[in-house]
Short mmCIF file of N, CA and C in Angstrom, two decimals:
data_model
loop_
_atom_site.label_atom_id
_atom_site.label_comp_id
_atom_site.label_asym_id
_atom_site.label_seq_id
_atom_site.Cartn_x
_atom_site.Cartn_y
_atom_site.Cartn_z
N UNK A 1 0.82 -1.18 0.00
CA UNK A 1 0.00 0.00 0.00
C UNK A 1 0.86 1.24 0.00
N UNK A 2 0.21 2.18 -0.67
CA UNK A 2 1.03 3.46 -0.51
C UNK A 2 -0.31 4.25 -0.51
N UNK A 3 0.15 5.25 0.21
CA UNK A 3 -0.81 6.68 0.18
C UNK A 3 -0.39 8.06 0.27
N UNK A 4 -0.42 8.71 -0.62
CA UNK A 4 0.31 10.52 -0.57
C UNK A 4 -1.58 11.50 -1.03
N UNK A 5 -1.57 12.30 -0.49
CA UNK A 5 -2.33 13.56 -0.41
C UNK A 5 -3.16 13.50 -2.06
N UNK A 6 -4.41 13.66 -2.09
CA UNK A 6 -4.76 14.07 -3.13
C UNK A 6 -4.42 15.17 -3.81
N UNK A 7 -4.50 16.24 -3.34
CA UNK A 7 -4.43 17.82 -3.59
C UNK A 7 -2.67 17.56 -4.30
N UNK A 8 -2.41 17.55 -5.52
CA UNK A 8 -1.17 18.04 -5.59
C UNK A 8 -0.16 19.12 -5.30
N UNK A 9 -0.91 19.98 -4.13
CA UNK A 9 -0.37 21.25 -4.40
C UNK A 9 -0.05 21.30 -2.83
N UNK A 10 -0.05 20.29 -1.71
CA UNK A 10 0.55 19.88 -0.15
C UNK A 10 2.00 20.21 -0.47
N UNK A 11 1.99 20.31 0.53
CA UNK A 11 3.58 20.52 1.13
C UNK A 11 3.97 19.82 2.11
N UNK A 12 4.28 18.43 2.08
CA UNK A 12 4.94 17.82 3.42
C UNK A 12 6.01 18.27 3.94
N UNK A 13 5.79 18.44 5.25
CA UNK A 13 6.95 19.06 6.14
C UNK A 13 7.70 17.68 6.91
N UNK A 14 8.44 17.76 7.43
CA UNK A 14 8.86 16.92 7.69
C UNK A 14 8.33 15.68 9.07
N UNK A 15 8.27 13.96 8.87
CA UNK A 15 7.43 13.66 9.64
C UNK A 15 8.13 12.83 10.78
N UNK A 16 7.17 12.88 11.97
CA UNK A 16 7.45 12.74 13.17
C UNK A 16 6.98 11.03 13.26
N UNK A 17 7.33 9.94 14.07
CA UNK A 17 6.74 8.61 14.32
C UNK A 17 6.97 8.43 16.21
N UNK A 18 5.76 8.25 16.41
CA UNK A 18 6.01 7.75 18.16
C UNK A 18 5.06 6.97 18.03
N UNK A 19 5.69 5.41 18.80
CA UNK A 19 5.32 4.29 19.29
C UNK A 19 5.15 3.59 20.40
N UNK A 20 3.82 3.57 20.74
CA UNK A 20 3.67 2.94 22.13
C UNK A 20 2.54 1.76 21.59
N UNK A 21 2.23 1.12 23.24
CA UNK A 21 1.53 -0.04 23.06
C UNK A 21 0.05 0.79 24.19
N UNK A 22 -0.70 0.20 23.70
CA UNK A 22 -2.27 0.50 24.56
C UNK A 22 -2.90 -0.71 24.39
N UNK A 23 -2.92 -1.42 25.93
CA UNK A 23 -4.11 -2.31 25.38
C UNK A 23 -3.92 -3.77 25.06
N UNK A 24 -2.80 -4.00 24.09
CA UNK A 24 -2.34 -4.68 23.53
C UNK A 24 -1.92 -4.78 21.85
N UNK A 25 -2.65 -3.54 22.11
CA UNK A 25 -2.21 -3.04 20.54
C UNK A 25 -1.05 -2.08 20.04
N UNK A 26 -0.14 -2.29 19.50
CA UNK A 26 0.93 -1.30 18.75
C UNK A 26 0.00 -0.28 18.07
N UNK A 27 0.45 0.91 18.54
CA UNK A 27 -0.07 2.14 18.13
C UNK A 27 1.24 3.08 17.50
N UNK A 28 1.05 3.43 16.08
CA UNK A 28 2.20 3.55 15.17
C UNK A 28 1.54 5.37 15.01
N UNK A 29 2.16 6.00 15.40
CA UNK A 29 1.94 7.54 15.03
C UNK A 29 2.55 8.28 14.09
N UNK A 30 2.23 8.29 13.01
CA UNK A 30 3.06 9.21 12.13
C UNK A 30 2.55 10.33 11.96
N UNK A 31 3.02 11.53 12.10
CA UNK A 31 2.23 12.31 11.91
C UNK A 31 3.15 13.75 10.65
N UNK A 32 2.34 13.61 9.82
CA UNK A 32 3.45 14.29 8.38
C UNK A 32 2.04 14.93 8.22
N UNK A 33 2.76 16.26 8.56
CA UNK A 33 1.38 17.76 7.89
C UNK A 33 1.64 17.69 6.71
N UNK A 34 0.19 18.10 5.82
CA UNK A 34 -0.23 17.61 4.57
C UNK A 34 -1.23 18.93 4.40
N UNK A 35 -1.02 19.86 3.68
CA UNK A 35 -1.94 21.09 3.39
C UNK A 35 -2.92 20.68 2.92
N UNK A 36 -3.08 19.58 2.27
CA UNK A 36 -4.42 19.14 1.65
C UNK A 36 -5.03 18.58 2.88
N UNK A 37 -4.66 18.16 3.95
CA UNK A 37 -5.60 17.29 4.98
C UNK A 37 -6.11 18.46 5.81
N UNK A 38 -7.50 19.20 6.14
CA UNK A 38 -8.21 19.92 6.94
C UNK A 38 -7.86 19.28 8.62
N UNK A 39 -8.64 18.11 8.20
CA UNK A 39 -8.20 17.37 9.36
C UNK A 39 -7.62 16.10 10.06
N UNK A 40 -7.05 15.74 11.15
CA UNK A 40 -6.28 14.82 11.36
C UNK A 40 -7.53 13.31 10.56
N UNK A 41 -6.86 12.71 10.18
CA UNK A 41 -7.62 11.16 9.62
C UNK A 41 -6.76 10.44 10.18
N UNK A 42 -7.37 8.80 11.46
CA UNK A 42 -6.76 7.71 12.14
C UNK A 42 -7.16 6.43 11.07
N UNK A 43 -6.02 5.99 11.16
CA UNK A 43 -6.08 5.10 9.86
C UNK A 43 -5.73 3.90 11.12
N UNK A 44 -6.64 2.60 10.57
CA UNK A 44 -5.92 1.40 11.66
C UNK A 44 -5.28 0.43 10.30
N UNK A 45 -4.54 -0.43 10.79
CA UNK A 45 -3.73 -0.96 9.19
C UNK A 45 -3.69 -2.22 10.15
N UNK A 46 -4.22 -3.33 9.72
CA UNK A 46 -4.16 -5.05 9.51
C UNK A 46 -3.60 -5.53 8.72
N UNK A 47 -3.28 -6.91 8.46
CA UNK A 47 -2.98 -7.67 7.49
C UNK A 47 -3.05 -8.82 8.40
N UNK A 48 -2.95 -10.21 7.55
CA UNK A 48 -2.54 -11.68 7.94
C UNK A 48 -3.45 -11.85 9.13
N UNK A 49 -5.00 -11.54 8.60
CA UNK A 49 -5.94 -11.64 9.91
C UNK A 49 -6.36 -13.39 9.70
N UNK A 50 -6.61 -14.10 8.78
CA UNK A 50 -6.44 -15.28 8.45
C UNK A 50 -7.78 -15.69 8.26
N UNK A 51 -8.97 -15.24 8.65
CA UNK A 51 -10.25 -15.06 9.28
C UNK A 51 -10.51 -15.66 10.40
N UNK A 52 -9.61 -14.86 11.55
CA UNK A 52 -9.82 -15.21 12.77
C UNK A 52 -9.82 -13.48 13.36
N UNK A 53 -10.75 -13.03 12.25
CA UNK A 53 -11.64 -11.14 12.56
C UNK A 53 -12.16 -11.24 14.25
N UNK A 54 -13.03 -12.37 14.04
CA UNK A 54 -13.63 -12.52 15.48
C UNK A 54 -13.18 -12.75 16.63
N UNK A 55 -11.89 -13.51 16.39
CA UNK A 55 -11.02 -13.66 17.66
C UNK A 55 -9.92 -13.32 17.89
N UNK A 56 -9.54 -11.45 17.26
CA UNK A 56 -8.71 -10.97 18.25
C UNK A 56 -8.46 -10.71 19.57
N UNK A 57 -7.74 -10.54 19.86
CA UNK A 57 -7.87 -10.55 21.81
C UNK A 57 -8.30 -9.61 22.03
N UNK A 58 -8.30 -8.29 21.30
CA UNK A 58 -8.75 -7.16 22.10
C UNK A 58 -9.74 -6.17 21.04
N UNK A 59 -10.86 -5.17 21.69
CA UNK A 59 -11.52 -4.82 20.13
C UNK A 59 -10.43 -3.88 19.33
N UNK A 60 -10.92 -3.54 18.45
CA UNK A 60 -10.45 -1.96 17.90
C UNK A 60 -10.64 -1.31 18.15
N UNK A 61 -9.49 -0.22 17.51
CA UNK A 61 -10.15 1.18 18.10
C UNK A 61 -10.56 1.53 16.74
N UNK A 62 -11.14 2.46 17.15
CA UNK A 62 -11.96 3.52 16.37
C UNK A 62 -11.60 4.48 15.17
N UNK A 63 -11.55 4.34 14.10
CA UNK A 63 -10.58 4.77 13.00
C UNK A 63 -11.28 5.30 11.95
N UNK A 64 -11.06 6.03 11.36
CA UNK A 64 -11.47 6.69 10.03
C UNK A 64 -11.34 5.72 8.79
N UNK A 65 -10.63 4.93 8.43
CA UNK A 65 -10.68 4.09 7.09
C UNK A 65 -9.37 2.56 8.01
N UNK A 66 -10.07 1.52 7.83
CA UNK A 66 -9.07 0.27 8.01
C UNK A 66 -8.67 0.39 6.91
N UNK A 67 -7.34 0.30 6.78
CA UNK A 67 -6.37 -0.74 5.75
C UNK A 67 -6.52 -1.70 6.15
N UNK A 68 -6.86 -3.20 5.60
CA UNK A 68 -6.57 -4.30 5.87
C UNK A 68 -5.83 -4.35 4.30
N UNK A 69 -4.39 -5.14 4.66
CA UNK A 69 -3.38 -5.16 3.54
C UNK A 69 -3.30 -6.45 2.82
N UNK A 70 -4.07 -7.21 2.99
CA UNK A 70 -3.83 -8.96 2.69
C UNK A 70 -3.82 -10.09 3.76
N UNK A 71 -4.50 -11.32 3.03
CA UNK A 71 -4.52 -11.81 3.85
C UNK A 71 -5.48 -12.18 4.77
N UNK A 72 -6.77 -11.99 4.35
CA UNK A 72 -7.66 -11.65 5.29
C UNK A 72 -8.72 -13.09 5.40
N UNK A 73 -7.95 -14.35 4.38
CA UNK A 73 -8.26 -15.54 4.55
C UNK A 73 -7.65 -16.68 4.77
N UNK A 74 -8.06 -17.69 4.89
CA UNK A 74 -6.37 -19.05 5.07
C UNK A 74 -6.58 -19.58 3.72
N UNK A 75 -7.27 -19.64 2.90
CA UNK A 75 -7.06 -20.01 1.98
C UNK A 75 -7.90 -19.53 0.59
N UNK A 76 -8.31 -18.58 0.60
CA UNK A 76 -9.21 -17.44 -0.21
C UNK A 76 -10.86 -18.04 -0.25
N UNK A 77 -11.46 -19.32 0.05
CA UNK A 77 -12.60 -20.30 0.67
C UNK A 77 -13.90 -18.83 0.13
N UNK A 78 -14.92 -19.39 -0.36
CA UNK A 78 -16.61 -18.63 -0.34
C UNK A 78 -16.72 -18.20 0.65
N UNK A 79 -16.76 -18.95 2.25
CA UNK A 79 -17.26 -19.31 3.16
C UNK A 79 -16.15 -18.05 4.17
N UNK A 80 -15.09 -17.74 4.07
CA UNK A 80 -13.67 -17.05 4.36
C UNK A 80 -14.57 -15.71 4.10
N UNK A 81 -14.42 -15.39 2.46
CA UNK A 81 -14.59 -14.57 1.74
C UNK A 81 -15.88 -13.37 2.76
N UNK A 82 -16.75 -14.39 2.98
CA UNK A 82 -18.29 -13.34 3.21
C UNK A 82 -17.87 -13.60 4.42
N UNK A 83 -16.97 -14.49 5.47
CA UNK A 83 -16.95 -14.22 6.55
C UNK A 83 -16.50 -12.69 6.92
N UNK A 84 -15.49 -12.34 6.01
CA UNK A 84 -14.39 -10.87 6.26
C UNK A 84 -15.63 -9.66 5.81
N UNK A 85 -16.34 -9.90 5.00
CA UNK A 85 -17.65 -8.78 4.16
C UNK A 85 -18.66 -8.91 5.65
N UNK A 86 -18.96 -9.84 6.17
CA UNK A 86 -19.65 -9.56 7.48
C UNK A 86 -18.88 -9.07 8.52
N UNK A 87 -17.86 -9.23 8.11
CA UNK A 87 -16.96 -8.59 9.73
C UNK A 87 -17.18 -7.04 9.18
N UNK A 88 -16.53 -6.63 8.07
CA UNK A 88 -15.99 -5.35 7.79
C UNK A 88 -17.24 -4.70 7.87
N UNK A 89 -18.95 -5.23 7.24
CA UNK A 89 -19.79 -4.28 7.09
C UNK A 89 -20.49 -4.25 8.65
N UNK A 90 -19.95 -5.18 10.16
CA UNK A 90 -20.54 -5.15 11.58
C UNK A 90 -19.28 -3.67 11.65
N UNK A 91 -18.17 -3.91 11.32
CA UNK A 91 -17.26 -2.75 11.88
C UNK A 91 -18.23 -1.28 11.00
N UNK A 92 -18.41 -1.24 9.57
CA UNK A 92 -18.61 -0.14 9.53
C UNK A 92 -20.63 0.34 9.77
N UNK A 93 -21.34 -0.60 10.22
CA UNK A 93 -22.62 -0.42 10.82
C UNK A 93 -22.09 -0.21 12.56
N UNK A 94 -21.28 -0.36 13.22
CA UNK A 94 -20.97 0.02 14.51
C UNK A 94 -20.26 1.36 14.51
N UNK A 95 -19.96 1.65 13.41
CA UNK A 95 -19.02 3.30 13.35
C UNK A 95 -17.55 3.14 14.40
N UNK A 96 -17.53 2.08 14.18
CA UNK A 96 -15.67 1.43 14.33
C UNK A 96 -14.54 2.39 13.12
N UNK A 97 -15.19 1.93 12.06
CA UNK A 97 -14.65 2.98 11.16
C UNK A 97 -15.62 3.24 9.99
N UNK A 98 -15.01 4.24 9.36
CA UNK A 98 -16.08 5.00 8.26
C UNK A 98 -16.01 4.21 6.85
N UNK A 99 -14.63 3.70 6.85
CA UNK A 99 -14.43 3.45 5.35
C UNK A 99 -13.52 2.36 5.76
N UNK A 100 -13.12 0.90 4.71
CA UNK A 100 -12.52 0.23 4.35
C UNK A 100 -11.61 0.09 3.05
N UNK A 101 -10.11 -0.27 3.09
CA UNK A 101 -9.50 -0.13 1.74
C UNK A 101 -9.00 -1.62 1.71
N UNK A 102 -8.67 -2.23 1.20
CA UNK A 102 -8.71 -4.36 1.07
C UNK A 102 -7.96 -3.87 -0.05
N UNK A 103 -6.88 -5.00 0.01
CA UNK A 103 -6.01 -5.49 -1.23
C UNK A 103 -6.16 -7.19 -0.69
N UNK A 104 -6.29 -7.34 -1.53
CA UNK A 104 -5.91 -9.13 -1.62
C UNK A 104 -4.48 -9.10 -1.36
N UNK A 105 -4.35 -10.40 -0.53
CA UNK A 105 -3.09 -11.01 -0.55
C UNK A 105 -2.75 -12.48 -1.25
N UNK A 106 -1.62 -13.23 -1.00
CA UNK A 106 -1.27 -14.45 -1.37
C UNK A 106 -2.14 -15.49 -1.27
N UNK A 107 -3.08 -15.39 0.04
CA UNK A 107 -4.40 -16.05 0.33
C UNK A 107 -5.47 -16.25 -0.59
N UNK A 108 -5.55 -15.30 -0.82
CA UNK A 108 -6.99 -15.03 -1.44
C UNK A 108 -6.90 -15.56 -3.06
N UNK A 109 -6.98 -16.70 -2.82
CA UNK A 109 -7.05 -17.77 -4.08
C UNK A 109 -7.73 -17.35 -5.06
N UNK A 110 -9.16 -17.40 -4.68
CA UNK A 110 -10.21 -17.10 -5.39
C UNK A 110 -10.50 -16.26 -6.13
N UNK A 111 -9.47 -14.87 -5.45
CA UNK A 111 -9.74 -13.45 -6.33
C UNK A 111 -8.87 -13.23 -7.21
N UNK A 112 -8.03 -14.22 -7.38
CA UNK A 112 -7.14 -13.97 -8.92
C UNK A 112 -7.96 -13.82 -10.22
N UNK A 113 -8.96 -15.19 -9.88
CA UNK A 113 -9.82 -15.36 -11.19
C UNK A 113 -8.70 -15.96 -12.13
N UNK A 114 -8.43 -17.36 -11.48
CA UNK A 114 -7.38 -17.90 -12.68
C UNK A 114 -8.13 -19.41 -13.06
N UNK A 115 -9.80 -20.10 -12.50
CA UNK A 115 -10.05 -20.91 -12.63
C UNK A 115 -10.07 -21.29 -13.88
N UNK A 116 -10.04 -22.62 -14.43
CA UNK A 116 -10.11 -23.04 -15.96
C UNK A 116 -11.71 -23.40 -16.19
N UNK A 117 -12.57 -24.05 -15.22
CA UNK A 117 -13.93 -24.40 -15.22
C UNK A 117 -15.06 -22.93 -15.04
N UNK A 118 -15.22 -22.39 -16.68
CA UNK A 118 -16.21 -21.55 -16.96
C UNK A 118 -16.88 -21.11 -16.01
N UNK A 119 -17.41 -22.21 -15.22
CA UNK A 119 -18.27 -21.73 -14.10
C UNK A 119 -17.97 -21.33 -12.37
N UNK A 120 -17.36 -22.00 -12.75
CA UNK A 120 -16.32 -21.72 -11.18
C UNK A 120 -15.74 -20.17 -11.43
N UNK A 121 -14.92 -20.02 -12.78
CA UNK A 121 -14.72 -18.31 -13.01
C UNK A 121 -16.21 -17.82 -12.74
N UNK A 122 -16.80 -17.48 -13.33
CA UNK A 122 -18.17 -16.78 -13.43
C UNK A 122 -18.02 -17.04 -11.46
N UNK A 123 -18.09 -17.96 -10.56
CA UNK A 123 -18.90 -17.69 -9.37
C UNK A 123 -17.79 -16.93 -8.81
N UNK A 124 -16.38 -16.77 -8.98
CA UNK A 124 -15.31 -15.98 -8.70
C UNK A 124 -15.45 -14.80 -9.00
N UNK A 125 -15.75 -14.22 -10.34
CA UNK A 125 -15.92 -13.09 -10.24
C UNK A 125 -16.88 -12.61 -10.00
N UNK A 126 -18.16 -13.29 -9.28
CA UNK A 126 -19.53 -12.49 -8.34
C UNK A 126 -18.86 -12.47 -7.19
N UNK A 127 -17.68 -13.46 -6.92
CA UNK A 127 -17.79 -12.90 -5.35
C UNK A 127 -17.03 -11.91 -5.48
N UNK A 128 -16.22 -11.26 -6.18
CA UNK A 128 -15.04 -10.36 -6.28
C UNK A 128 -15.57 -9.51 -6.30
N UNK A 129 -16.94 -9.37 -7.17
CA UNK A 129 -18.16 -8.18 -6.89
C UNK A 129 -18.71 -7.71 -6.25
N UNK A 130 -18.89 -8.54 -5.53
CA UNK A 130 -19.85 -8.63 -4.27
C UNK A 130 -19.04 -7.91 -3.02
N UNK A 131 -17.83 -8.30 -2.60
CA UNK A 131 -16.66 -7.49 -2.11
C UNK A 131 -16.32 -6.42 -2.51
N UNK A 132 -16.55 -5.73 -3.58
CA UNK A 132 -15.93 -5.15 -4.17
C UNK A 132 -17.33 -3.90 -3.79
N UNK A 133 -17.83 -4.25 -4.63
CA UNK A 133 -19.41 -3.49 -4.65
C UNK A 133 -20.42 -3.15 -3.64
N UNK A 134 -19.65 -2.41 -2.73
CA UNK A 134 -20.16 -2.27 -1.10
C UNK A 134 -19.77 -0.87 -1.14
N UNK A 135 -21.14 -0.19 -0.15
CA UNK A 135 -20.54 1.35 0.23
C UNK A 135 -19.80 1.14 0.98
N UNK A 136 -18.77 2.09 0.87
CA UNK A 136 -17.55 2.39 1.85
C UNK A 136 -16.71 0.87 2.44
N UNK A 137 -16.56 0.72 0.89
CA UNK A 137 -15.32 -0.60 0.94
C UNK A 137 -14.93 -0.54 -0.40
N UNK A 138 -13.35 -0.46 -0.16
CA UNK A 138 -12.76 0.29 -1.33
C UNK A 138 -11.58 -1.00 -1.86
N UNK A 139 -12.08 -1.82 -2.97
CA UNK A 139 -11.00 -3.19 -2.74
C UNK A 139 -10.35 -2.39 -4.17
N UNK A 140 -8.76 -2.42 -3.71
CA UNK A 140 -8.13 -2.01 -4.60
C UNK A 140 -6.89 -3.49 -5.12
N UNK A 141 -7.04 -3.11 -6.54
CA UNK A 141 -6.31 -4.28 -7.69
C UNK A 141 -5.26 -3.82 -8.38
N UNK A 142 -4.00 -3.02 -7.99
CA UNK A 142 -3.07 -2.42 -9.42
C UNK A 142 -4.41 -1.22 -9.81
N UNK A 143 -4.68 -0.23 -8.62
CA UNK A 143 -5.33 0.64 -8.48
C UNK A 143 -5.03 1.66 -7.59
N UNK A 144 -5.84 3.27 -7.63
CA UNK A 144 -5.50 4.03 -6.85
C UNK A 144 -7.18 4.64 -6.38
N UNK A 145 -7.26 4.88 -5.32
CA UNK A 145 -8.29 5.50 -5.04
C UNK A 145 -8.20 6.28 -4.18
N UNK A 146 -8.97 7.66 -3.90
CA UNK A 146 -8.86 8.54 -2.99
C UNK A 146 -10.13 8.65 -1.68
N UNK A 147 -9.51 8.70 -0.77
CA UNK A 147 -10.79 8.48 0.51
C UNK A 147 -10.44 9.08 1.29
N UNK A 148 -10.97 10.14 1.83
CA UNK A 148 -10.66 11.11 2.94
C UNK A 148 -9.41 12.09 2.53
N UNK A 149 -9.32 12.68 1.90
CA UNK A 149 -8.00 12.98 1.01
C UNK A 149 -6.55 12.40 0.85
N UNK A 150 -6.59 11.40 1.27
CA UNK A 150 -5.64 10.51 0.79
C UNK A 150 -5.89 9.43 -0.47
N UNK A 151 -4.77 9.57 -1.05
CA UNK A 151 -4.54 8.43 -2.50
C UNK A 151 -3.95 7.88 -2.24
N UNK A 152 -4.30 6.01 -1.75
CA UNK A 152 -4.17 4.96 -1.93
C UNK A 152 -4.07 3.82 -2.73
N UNK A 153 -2.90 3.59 -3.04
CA UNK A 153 -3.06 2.59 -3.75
C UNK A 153 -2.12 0.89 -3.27
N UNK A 154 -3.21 0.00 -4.21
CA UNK A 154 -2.76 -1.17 -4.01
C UNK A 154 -2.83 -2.24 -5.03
N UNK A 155 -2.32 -3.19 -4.59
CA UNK A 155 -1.63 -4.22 -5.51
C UNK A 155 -1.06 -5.36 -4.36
N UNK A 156 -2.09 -6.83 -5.03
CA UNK A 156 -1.70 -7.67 -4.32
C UNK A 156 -0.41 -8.23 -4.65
N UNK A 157 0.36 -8.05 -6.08
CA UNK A 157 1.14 -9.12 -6.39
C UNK A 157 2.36 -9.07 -5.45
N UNK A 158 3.69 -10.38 -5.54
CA UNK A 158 4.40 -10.49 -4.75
C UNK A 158 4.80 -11.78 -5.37
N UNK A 159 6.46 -11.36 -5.11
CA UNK A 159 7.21 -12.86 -5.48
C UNK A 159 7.11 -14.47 -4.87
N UNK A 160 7.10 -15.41 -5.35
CA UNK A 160 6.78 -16.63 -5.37
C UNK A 160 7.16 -17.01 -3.76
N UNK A 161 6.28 -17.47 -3.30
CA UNK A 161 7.04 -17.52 -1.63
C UNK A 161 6.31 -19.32 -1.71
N UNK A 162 7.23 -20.36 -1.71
CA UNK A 162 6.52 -21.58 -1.25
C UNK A 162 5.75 -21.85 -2.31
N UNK A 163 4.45 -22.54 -1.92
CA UNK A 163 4.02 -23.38 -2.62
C UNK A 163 2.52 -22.51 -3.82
N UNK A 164 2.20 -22.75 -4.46
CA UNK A 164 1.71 -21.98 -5.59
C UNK A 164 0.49 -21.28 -4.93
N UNK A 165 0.31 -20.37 -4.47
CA UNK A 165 -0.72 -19.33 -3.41
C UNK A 165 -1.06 -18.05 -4.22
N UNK A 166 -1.48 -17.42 -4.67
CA UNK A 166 -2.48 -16.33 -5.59
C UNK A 166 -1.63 -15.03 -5.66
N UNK A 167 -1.63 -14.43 -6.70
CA UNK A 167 -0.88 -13.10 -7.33
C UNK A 167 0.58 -13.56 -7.22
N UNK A 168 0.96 -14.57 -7.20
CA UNK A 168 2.61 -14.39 -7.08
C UNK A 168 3.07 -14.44 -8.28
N UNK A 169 4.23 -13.89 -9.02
CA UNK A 169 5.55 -13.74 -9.80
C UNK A 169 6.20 -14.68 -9.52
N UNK A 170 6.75 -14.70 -10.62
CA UNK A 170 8.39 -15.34 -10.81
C UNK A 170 9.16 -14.03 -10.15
N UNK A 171 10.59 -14.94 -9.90
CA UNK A 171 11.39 -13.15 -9.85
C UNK A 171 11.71 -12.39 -10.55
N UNK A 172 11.83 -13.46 -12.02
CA UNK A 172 12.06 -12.53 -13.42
C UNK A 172 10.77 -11.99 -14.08
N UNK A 173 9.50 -11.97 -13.16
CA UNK A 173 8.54 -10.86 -14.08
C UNK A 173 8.68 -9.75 -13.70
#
């Protein structure tokens, strides 16, 4: 993931990081003034949740847009898939946070869309839709999108790690 200021016309000054723990959670502070941002935006950032959403040890806090970065199944599964779309749409019907940004990771089998059986593609790309096609859930593919004045972008791919697992490269692509 990357994210820089919509407004091309910011001026980052130079940025500050303080790290503590609350709770049990690592709390990562960066804080880089951005003329385009009015106001402060708390971003919470996940990955490698596995779909075990329900049994973190402790809740969340309260955030303006989750990053969840990949990863958000053990094996990209139907059943995985709408488990994470019911978690994310209880977080954003509780006003946990406002907005969601999802990149697929290595996990997420299913959302390559590399099946050979016609129909199995076709039910892959409804669910990719279906994820995809939600207010205030922003699944980004070798994409950029802007949410709260930040431009985000993402991209699941990643070099070959182990055994044949979704978006991976060779090292020579």
């Amino acid at each position: 993931f990357f994210f820089v200021a919509c407004d091309h016309l910011h001026r980052p000054e130079g940025p500050q990081m303080d790290v503590a723990e609350h709770e049990g959670h690592l709390h990562v502070r960066l804080q880089h003034s951005l003329r385009a941002l009015k106001t402060p935006l708390r971003l919470l950032a996940l990955s490698d949740t596995h779909d075990f959403h329900d049994d973190m040890p402790h809740p969340l806090p309260q955030a303006d847009i989750l990053v969840h970065a990949g990863d958000f199944t053990c094996r990209g599964a139907t059943d995985e898939i709408r488990h994470f779309m019911e978690w994310t749409d209880r977080l954003l019907e509780t006003g946990t946070v406002a907005d969601v940004v999802v990149v697929a990771g290595n996990h997420e089998c299913t959302l390559e869309l590399k099946a050979r059986n016609p129909k199995v593609l076709q039910n892959q790309r409804e669910l990719k839709r279906a994820l995809a096609d939600r207010p205030h859930v922003h699944y980004l593919q070798d994409e950029a999108r802007c949410i709260g004045g930040i431009r985000f972008y993402g991209t699941p791919w990643t070099t070959r790690c182990g055994r044949d697992w979704a978006f991976q490269l060779l090292d020579d692509d």
